[in-house]
GROMACS .gro file of C-alpha atoms in nm:
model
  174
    1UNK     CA    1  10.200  13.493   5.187
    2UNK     CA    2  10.381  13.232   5.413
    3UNK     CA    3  10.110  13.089   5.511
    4UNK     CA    4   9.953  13.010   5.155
    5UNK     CA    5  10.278  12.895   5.029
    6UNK     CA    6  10.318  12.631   5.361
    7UNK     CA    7   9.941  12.559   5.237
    8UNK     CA    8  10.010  12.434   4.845
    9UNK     CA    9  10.353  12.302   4.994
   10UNK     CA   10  10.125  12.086   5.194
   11UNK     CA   11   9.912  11.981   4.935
   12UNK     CA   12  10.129  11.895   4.707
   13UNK     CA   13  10.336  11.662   4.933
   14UNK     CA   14  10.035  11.519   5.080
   15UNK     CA   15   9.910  11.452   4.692
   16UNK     CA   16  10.271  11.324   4.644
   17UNK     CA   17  10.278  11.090   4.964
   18UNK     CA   18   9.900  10.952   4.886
   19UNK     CA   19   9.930  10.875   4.487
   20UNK     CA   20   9.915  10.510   4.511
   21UNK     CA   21   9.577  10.575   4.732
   22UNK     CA   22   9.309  10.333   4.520
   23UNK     CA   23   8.981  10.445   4.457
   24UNK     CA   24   8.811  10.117   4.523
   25UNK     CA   25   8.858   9.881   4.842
   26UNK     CA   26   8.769   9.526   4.967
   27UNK     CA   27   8.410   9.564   5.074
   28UNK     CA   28   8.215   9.296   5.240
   29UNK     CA   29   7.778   9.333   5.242
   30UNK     CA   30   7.686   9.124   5.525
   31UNK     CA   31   7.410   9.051   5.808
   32UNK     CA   32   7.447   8.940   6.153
   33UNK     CA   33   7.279   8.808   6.456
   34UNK     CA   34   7.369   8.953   6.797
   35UNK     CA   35   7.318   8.789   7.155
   36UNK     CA   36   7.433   8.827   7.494
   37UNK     CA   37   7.477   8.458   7.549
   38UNK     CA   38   7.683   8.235   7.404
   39UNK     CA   39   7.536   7.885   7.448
   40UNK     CA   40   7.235   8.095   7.224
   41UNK     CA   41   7.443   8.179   6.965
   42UNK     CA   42   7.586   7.823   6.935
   43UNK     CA   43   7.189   7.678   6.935
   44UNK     CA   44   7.169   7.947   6.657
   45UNK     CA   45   7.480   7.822   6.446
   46UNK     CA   46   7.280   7.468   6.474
   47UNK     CA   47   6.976   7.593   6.323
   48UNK     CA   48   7.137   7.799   6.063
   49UNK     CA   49   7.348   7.452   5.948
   50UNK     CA   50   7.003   7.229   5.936
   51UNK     CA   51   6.821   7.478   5.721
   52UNK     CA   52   6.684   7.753   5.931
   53UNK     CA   53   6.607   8.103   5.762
   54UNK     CA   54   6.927   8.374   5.887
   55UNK     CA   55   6.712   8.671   5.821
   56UNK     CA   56   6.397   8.502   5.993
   57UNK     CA   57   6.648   8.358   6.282
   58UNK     CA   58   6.761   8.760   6.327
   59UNK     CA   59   6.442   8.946   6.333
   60UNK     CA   60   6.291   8.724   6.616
   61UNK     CA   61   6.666   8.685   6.843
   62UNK     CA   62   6.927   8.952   6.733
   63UNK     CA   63   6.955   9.215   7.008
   64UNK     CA   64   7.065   9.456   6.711
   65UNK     CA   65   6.741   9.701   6.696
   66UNK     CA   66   6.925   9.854   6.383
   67UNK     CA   67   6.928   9.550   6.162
   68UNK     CA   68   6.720   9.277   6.344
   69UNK     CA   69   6.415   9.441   6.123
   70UNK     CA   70   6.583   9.404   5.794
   71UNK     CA   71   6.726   9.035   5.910
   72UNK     CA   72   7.059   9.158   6.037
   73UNK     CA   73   7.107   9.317   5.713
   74UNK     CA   74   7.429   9.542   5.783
   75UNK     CA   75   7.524   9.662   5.409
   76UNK     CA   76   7.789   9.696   5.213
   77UNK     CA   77   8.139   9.799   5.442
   78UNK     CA   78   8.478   9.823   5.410
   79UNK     CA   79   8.767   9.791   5.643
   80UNK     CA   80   8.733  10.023   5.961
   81UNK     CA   81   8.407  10.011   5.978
   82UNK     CA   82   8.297   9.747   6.267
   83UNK     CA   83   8.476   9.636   6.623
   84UNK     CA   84   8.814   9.470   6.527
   85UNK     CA   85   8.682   9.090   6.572
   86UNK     CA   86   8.385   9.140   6.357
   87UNK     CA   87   8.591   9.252   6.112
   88UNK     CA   88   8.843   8.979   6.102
   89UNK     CA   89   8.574   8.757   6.094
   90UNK     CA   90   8.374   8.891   5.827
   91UNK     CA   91   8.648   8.921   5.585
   92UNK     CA   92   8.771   8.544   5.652
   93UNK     CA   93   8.453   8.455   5.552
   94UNK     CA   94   8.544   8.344   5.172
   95UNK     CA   95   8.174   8.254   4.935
   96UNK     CA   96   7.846   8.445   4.950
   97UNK     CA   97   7.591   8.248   5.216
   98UNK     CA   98   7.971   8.158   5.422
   99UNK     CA   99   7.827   8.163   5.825
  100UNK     CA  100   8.113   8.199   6.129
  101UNK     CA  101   8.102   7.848   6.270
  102UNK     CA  102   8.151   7.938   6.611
  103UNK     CA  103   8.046   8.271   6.766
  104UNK     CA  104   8.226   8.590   6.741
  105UNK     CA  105   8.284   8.772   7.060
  106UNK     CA  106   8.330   9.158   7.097
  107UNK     CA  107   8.198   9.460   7.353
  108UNK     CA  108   7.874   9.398   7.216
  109UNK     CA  109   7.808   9.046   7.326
  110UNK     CA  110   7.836   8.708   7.025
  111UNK     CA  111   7.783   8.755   6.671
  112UNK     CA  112   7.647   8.501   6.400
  113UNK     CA  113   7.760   8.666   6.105
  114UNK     CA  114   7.668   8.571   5.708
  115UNK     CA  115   7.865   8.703   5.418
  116UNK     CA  116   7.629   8.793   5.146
  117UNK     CA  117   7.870   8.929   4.904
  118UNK     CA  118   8.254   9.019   4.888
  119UNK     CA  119   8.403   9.214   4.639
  120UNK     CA  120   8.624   9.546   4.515
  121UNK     CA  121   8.387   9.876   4.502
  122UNK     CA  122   8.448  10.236   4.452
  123UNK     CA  123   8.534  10.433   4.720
  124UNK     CA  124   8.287  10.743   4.802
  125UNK     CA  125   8.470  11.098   4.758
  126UNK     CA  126   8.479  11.114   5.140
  127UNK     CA  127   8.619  10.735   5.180
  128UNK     CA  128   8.834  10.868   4.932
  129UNK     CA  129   8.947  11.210   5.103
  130UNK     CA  130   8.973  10.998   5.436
  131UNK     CA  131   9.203  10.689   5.318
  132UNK     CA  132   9.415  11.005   5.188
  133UNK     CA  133   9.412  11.184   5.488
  134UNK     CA  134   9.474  10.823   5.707
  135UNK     CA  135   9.784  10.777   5.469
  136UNK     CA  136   9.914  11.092   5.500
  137UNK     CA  137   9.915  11.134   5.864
  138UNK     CA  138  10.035  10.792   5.908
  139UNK     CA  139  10.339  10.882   5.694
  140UNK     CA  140  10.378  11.234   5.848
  141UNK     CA  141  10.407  11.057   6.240
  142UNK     CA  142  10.611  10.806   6.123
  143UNK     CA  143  10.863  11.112   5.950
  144UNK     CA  144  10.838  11.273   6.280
  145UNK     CA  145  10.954  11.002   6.496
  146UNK     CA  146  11.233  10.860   6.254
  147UNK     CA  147  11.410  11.238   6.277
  148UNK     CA  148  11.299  11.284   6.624
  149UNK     CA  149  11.108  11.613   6.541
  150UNK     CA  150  10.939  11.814   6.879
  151UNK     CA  151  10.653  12.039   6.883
  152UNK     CA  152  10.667  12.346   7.109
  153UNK     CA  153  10.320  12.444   7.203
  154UNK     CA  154  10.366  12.626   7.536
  155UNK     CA  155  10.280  12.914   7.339
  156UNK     CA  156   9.903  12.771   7.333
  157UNK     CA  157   9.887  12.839   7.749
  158UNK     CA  158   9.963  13.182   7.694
  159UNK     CA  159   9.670  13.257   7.444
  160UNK     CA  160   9.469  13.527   7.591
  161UNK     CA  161   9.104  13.376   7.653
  162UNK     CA  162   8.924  13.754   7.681
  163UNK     CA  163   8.856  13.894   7.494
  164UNK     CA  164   8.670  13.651   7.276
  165UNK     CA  165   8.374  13.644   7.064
  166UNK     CA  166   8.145  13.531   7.291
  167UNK     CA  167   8.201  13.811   7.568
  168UNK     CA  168   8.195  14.058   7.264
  169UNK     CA  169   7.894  13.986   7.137
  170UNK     CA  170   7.773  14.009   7.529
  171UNK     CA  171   7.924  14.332   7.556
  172UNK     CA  172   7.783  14.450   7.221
  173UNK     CA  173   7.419  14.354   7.321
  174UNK     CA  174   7.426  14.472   7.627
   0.00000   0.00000   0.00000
């Protein structure tokens, strides 16, 4: 019985903590080009500015396999999605057809990104669930550290480990 009730205690503060949760979210839909080296990617940036075609420019140089063949097409994404300096970049970007003017560098090598389209859009019921969740937790850690709250889990080294499923299922079979 405890445990249900610590259950729908649970969901009900976590439906308390998350009600200002939106179900839409800045989204950006753009495409990229990706390459190693960076005195490329600024010879790219030149052709894009006198007239060169992006998606035509990414299908014969971007070292993306996943979206060089639909001309760096990425799709519509939201925050969380990409490496923290495409992101910022991306979402600085302010019109539709907007290019980075100098490469963007992350893990992956230099980026020449386009925004194609920025705007609010419905959240999936998982993006949903998830930007809950995210909230929640967030607010339960921060709880936890403001009243200095410990969690005792020597008890978890002195879980038996036989017998288990696996070795009874052996045993059963055998």
């Amino acid at each position: 019985k405890s445990f249900f009730e610590n259950q729908i205690f649970e969901r009900k503060l976590k439906d308390l903590i998350t009600a200002d949760v939106t179900h839409t979210e800045e989204q950006v839909w753009a495409r990229h080009i990706l390459v190693q080296d960076e005195a490329l990617a600024v010879t790219i940036i030149e052709k894009l500015k006198n007239g060169d075609d992006f998606a035509t420019l990414a299908k014969e140089l971007s070292e993306d396999t996943g979206s060089a063949v639909n001309g760096g097409d990425l799709g519509w994404f939201g925050s969380g999605a990409m490496v923290a300096e495409f992101e910022t970049a991306v979402f600085a970007l302010e019109k539709p057809g907007d290019i980075t003017l100098t490469p963007v560098k992350s893990q992956f090598g230099f980026h020449i990104i386009q925004l194609i389209a920025k705007q609010e859009r419905p959240l999936t019921a998982e993006q949903y669930e998830a930007a809950r969740t995210k909230v929640f937790t967030d607010w339960l850690t921060a709880a936890r550290d403001e009243y200095g709250v410990e969690i005792f889990d020597f008890w978890k080294e002195r879980v038996p480990t036989e017998p288990n499923f696996v070795t009874m299922a052996t045993e059963a079979a055998n």
